[in-house]
Coordinates of C-alpha atoms and ligand atoms in Angstrom, one line a residue:
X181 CA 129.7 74.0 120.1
X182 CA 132.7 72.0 118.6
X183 CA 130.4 70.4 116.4
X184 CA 129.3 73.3 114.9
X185 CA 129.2 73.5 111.2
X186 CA 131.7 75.4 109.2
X187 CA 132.4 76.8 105.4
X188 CA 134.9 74.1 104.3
X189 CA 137.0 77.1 102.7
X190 CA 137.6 81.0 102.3
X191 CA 136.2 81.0 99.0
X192 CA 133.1 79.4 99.7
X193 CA 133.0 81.3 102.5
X194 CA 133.0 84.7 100.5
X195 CA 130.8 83.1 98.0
X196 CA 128.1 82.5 99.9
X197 CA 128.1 85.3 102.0
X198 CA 128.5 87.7 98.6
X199 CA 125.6 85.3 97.3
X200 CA 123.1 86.7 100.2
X201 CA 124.3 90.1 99.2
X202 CA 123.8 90.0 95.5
X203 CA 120.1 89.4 94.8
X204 CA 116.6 91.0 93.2
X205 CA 118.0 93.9 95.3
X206 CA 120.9 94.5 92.8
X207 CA 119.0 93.4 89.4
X208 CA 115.3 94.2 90.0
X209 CA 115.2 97.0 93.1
X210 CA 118.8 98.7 92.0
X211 CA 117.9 100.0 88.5
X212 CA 114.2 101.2 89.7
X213 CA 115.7 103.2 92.4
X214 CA 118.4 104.5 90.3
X215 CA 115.8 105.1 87.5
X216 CA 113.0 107.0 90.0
X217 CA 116.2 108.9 91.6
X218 CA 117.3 110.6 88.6
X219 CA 120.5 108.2 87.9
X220 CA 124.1 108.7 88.4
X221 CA 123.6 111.1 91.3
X222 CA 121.9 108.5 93.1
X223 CA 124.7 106.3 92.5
X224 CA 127.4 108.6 93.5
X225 CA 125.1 108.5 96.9
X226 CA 124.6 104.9 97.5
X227 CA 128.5 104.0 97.1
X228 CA 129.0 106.6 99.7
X229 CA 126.6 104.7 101.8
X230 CA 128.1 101.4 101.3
X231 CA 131.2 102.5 101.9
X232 CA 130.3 104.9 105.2
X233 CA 128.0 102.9 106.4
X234 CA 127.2 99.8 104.9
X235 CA 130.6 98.2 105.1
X236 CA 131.0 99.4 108.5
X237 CA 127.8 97.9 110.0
X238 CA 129.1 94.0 107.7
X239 CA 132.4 94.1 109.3
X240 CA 130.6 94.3 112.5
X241 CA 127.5 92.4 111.8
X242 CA 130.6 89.2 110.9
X243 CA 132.7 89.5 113.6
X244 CA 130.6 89.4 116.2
X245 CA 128.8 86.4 114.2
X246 CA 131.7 84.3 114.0
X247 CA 133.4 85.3 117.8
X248 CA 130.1 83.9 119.4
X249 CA 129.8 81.2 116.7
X250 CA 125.9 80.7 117.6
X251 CA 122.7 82.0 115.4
X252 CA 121.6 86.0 116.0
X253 CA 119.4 85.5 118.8
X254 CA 122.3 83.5 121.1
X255 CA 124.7 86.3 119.7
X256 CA 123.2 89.1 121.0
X257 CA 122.7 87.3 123.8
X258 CA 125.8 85.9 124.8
X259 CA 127.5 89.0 124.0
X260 CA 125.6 91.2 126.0
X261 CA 126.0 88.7 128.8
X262 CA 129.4 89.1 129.1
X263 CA 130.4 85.7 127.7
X264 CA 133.6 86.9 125.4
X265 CA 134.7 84.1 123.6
X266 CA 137.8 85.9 122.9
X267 CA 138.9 85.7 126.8
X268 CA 140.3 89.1 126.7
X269 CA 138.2 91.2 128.9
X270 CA 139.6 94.9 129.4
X271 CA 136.7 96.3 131.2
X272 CA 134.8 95.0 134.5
X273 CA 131.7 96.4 133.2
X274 CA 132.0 94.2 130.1
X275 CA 132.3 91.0 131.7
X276 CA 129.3 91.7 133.9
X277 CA 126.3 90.7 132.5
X278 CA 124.1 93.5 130.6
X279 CA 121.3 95.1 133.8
X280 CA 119.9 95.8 129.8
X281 CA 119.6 92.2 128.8
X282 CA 116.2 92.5 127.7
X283 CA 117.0 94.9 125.1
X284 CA 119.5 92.7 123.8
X285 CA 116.5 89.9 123.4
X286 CA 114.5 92.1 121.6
X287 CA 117.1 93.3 119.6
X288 CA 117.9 89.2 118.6
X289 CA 114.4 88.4 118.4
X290 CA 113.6 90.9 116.1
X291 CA 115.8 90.4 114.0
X292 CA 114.6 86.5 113.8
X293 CA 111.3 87.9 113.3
X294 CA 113.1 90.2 110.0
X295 CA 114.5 87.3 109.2
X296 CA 111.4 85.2 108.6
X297 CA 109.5 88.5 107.1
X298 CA 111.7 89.2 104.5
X299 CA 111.7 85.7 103.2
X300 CA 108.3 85.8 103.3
X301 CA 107.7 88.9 100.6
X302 CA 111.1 88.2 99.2
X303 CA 109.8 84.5 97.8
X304 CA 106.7 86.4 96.0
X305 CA 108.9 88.3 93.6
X306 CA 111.4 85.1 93.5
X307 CA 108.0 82.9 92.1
X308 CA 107.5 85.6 90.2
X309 CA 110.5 85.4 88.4
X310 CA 110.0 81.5 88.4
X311 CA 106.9 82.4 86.4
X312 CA 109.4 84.6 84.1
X313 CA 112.4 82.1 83.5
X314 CA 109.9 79.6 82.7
X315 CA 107.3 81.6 79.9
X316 CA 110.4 83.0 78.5
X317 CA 112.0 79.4 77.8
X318 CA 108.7 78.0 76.7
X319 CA 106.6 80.0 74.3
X320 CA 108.7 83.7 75.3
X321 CA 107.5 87.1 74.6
X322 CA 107.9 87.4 70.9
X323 CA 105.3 89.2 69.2
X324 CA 103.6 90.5 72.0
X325 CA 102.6 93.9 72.5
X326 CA 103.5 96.3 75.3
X327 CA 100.1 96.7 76.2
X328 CA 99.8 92.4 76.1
X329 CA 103.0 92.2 78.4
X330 CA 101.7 94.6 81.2
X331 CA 98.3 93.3 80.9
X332 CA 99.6 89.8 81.2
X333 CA 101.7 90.7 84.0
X334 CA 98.7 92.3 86.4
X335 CA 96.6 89.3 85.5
X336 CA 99.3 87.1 86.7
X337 CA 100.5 89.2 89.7
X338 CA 96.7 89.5 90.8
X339 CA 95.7 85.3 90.0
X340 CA 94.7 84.1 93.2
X341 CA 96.7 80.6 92.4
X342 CA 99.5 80.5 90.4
X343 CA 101.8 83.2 92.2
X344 CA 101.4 80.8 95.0
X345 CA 102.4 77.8 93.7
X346 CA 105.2 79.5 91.9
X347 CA 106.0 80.5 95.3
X348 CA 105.9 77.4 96.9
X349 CA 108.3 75.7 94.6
X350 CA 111.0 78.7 95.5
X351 CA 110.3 78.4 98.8
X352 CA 110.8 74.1 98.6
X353 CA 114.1 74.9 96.2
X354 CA 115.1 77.0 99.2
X355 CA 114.8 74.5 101.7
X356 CA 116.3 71.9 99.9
X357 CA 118.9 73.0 99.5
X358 CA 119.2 74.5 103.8
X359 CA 118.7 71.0 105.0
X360 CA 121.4 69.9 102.8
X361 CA 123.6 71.6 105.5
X362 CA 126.1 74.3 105.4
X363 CA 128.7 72.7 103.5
X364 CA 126.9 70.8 101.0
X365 CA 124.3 72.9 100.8
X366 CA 124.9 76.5 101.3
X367 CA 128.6 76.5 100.3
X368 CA 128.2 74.4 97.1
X369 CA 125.2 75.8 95.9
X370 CA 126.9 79.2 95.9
X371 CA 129.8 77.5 94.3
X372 CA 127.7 77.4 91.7
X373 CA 125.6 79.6 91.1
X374 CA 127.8 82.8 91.5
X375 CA 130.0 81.9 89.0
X376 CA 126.7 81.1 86.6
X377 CA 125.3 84.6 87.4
X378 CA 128.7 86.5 86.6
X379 CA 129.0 84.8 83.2
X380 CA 125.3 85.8 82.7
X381 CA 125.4 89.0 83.3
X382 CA 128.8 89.6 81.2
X383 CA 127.0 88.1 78.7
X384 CA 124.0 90.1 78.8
X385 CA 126.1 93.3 79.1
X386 CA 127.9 93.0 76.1
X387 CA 124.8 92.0 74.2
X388 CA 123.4 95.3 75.6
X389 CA 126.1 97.6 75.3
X390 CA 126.4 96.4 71.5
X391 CA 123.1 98.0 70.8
X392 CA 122.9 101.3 69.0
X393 CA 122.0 104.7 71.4
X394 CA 123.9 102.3 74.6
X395 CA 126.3 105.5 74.7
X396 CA 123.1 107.3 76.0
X397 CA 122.3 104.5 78.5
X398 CA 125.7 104.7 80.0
X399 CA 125.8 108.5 80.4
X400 CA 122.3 108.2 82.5
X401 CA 124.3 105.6 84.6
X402 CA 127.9 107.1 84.9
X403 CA 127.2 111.1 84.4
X404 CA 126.1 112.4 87.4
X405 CA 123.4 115.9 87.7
X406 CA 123.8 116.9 91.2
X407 CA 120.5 119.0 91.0
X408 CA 118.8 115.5 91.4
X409 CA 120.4 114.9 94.8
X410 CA 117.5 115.5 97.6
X411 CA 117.0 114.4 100.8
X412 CA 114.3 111.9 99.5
X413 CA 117.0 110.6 97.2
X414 CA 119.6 110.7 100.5
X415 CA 117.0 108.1 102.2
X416 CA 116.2 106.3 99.1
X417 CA 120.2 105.1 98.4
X418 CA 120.8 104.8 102.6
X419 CA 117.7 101.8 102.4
X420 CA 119.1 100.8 99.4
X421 CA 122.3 100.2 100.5
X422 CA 121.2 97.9 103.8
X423 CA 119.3 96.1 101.7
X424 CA 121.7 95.3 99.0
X425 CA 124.2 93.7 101.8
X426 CA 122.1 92.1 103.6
X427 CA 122.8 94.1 106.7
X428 CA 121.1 94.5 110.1
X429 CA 118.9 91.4 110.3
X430 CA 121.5 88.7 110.9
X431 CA 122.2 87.0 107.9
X432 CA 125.6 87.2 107.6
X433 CA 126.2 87.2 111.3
X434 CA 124.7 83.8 110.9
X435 CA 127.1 83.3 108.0
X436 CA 129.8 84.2 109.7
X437 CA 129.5 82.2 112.7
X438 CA 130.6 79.3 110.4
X439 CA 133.6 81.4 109.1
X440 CA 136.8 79.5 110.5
X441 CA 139.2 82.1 112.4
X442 CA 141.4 82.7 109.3
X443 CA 138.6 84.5 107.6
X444 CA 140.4 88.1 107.3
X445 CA 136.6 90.0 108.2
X446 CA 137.7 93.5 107.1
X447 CA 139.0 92.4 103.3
X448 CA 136.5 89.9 102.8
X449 CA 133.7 92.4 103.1
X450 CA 135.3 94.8 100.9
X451 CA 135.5 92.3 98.2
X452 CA 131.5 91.4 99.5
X453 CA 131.0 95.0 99.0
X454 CA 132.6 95.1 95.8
X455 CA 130.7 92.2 94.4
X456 CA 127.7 93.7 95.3
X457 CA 128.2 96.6 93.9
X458 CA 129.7 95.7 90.2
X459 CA 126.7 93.3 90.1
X460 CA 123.9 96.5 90.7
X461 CA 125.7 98.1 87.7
X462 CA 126.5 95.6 85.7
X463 CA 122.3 95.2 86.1
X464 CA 122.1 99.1 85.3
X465 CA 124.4 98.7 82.2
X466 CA 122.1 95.4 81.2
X467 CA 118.8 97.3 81.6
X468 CA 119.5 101.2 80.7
X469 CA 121.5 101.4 77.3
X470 CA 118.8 98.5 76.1
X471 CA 115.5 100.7 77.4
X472 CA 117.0 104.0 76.3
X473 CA 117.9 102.2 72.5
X474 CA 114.3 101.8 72.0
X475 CA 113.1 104.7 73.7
X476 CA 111.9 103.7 77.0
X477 CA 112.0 106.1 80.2
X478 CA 114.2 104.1 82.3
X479 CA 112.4 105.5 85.5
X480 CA 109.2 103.0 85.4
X481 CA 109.5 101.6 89.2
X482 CA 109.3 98.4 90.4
X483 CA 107.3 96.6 87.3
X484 CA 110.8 97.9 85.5
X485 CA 112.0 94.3 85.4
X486 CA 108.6 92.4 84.8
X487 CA 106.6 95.1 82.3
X488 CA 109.2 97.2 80.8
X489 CA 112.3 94.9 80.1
X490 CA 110.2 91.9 78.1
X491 CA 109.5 94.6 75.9
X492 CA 112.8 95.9 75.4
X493 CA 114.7 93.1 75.3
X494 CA 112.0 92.1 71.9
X495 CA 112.2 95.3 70.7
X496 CA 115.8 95.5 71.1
X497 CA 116.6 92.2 69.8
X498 CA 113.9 91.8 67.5
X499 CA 116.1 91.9 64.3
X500 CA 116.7 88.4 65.9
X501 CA 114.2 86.4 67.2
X502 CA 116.4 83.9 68.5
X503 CA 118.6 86.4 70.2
X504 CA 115.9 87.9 71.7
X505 CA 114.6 85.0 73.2
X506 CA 117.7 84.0 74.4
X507 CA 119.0 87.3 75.9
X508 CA 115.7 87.4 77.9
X509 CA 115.8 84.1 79.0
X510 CA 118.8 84.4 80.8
X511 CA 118.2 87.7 81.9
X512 CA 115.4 85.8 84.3
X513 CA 117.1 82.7 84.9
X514 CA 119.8 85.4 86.2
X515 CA 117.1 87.0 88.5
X516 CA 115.9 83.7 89.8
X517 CA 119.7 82.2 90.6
X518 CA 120.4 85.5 92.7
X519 CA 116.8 85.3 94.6
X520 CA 118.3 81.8 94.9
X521 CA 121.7 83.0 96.7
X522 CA 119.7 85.6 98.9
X523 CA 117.1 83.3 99.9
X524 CA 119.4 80.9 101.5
X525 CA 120.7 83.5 103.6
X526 CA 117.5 84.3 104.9
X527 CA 116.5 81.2 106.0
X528 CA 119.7 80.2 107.7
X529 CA 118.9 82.8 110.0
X530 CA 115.5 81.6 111.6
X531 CA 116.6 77.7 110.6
X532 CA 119.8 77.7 112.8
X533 CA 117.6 79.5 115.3
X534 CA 114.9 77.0 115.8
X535 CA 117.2 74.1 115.6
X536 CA 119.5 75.4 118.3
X537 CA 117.3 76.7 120.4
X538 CA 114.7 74.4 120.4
X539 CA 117.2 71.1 120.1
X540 CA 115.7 69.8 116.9
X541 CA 117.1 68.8 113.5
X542 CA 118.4 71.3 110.3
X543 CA 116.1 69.1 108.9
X544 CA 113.1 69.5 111.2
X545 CA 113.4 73.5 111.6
X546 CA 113.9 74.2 107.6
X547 CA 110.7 71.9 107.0
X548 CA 108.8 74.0 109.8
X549 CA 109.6 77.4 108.7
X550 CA 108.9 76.7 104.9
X551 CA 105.5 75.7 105.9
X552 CA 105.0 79.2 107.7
X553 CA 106.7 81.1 105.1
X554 CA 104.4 79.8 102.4
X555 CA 101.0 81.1 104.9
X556 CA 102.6 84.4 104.9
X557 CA 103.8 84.8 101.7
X558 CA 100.6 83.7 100.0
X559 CA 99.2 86.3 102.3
X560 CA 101.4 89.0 100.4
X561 CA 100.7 87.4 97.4
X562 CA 97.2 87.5 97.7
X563 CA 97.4 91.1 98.8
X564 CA 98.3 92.5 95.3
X565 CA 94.9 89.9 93.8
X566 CA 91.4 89.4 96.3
X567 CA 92.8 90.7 99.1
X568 CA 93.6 94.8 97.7
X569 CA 91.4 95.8 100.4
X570 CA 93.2 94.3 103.3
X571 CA 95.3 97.0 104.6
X572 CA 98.2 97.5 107.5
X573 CA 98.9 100.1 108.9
X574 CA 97.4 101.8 105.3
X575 CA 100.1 99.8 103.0
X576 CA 99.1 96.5 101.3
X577 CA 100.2 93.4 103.0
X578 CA 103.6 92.9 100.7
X579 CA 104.3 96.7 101.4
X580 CA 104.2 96.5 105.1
X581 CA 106.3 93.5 105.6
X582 CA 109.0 95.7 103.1
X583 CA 108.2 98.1 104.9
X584 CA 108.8 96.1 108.3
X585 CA 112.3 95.2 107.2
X586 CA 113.9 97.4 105.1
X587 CA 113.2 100.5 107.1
X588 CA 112.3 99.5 110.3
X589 CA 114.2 96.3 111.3
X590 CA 117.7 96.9 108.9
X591 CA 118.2 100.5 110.5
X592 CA 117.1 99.3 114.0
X593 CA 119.3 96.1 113.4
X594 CA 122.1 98.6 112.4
X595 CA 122.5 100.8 115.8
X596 CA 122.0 97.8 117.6
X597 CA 125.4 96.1 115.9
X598 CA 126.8 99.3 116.7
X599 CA 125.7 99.6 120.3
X600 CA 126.9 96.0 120.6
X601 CA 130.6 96.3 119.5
X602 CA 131.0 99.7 121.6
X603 CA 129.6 97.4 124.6
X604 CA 132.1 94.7 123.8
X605 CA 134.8 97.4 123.7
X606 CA 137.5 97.9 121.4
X607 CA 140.4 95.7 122.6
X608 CA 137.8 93.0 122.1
X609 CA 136.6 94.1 119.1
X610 CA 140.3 94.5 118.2
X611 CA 141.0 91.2 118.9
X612 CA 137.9 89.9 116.6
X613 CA 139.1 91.5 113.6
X614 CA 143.2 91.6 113.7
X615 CA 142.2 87.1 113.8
X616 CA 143.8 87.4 117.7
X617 CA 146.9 89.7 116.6
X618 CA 147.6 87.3 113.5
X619 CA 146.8 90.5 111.0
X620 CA 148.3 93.5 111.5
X621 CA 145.5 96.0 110.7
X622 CA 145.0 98.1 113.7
X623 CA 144.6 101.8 111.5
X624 CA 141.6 100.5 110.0
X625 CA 140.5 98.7 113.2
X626 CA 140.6 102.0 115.0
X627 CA 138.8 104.1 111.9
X628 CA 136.4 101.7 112.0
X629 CA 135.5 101.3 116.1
X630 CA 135.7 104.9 116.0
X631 CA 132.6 105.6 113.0
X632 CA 130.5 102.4 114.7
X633 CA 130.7 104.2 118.1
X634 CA 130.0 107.3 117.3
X635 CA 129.1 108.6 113.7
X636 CA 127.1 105.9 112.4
X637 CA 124.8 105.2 115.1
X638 CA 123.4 108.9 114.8
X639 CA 123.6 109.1 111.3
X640 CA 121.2 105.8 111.2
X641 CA 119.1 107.2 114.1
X642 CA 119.2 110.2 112.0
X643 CA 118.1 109.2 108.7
X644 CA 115.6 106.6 110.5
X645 CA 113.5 109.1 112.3
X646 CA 113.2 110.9 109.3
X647 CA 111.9 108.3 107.0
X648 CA 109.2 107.7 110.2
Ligands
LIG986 N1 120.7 91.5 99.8 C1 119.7 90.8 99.2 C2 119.4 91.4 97.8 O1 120.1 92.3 97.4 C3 118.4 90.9 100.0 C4 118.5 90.4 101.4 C5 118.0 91.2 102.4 C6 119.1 89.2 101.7 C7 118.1 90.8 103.7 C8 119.2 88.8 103.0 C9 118.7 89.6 104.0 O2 118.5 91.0 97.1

């Protein structure tokens, strides 16, 4: 355990873990939600969420990661066993191990299982943008038609080959850059790239938001019609808001069991959250004020960012070819370096698992699981193409392993956290997050053991067994 890898610093630290966070949830899933769910009012929803709920469920999620310092299966494991790293047992019961423990395993393993699924659909959309980033910087979209663009995209989305390939090379990037290691892979990479996909989208919002009719754009965003607010919407922002942090499965639990003890958990995932959050809306202000300048209903669904916006951005920018050109290739060089951030993540998860468990090398594990991620994901790929018919559970391949994570194993994922840290009590729990005494933040410690015991649980289990 002493030779465990750690984030050689706070920043990098934050980075990364904000890196998983932001992804094609905030720039490609955000602004099709907000656009189906009528807008600001699902907005207004979905901070709530983050902020009741989703935050919560991190702060857990990292402080048990980093007190057992081992991947998500040993976690839940260790934890449940009574092995408290912390040394500060308050409750017989505690330090005995779980009669449960099997539970716990299941609760570990599937969120292994989560971890390797979501990669798996995750990387389809990632190639796809690939695909993107690179006709936009070679011959681009000007000149075509919107009928062209869509029927351009379904041919490509539907080819039996090149989303696979595409594919392929993201999941290879991906790997790369996980055998690397945690410092020189994970930490630098992020060290890089979140800076590059700030500047971008700045960039890309002014350009936007210097458009005539933005004003329009910004009220759809910012000006709220409570009439829209339905349950449906309710369940729509709650699965939104899992997914957008990367909550549930283990991914930052993974993270943060490479967090050094002077990570200060309960700020750093505020500022995570906050990342997170400005980055959905900087997408929104992007995307909105440039469709609604030309005249496009901004609530086209999930081909939003691969129909609808290559269009815009040429019809926007189409006093200026160059501009145009330009705007929309880093609008999808943005996409691809947040898939980049987020797909890290996710293979960290079933990489340190395989490596620990099984005694092998980073190496070895990453190189194993890239080969099985590529069968599966070519499996969703070729669900939207020759295999239509295939269907699980009555949703197409891709839809059921979205399906699988973002409602089934986030939420399940989510009481679990919660059942753990009321199972390791609060004094421990205390302990985790006040760094051992060194920070005095015992209000918010309290708030906080007192919503994951009790409210959020049955608010999940709740919303869960409705969306069922
Ligand atoms: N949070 C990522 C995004 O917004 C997606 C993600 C989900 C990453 C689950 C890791 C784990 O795109």
């Amino acid at each position: 355990m002493e030779n465990r890898a750690n984030f050689g610093s706070r920043l990098g630290a934050i980075l990364a873990a904000a890196g998983s966070a932001v992804g094609l949830g905030n720039i490609w899933r955000f602004p099709s939600e907000t656009g189906d769910n009528g807008g600001a009012a699902f907005i207004l929803i979905y901070f709530i969420f983050i902020m009741t709920i989703g935050v919560p469920v991190l702060i857990a999620e990292m402080s048990l990661g980093r007190a057992a310092r081992a991947n998500t299966f040993d976690t839940y494991v260790k934890l449940s066993k009574g092995e408290l790293l912390l040394g500060e047992v308050d409750d017989k019961r505690i330090s005995k191990p779980s009669p449960f423990l099997w539970i716990w395993k299941f609760f570990g393993g599937l969120s292994i299982l989560a971890g390797f699924a979501v990669l798996s659909y995750y990387s389809v959309v990632a190639g796809w943008t690939l695909e993107y980033t690179f006709k936009a910087g070679t011959e681009g979209f000007h000149g075509m038609t919107a009928e062209q663009v869509t029927s351009e995209f379904n041919a490509f989305c539907t080819d039996p080959l090149r989303p696979i390939v595409w594919l392929t090379l993201f999941v290879c990037i991906t790997t790369g850059i996980i055998i690397m290691g945690v410092q020189s892979g994970i930490e630098r990479a992020s060290k890089v790239m979140m800076p590059l996909l700030l500047l971008i989208l700045i960039v890309l919002g002014c350009c936007s938001l210097s458009l005539p009719g933005a004003m329009q754009g910004l009220e759809f965003l910012f000006k709220p019609d409570f009439s829209k607010i339905t349950t449906k919407v309710a369940l729509e922002a709650m699965g939104q808001a899992f997914f957008t942090l990367s909550v549930g499965i283990g991914c930052l639990m993974t993270y943060a069991s490479y967090f050094s003890d002077k990570v200060n958990i309960v700020k750093d995932s505020f500022n995570i959250a906050l990342i997170d959050t400005c980055v959905a809306v900087l997408a929104g202000v992007i995307i909105f004020p440039a469709a609604m300048s030309v005249g496009i209903s901004p609530d086209a669904g999930p081909t939003l960012v691969f129909i609808t916006l290559p269009n815009v951005f040429q019809m926007a920018f189409g006093g200026s070819p160059a501009l145009g050109y330009l705007v929309t290739l880093m609008f999808y060089t943005l996409l691809t370096v947040a898939a980049l951030t987020s797909s890290i993540s996710m293979l960290e998860i079933t990489t340190a698992f395989v490596s620990e468990k099984f005694s092998i090398s980073r190496a070895k594990a990453a190189s194993l699981i890239c080969v099985a991620t590529i069968i599966a994901g070519a499996c969703c790929s070729l669900g939207f193409g020759v295999w239509d018919d295939i269907k699980v559970f009555g949703m197409s391949i891709f839809d059921f392993f979205d399906f699988f994570v973002a409602k089934f194993a986030m939420p399940i994922g989510g009481i679990a956290l919660c059942l753990l840290v009321r199972r390791i009590g609060k004094k421990n729990f205390t302990a985790m997050l006040s760094n051992h005494g060194t920070l005095n933040n015992e209000g918010i410690v309290n708030m906080l053991y007192f919503l994951l015991k009790w409210i959020i649980p049955l608010l999940i289990f709740a919303i869960f067994i409705n969306e069922l």
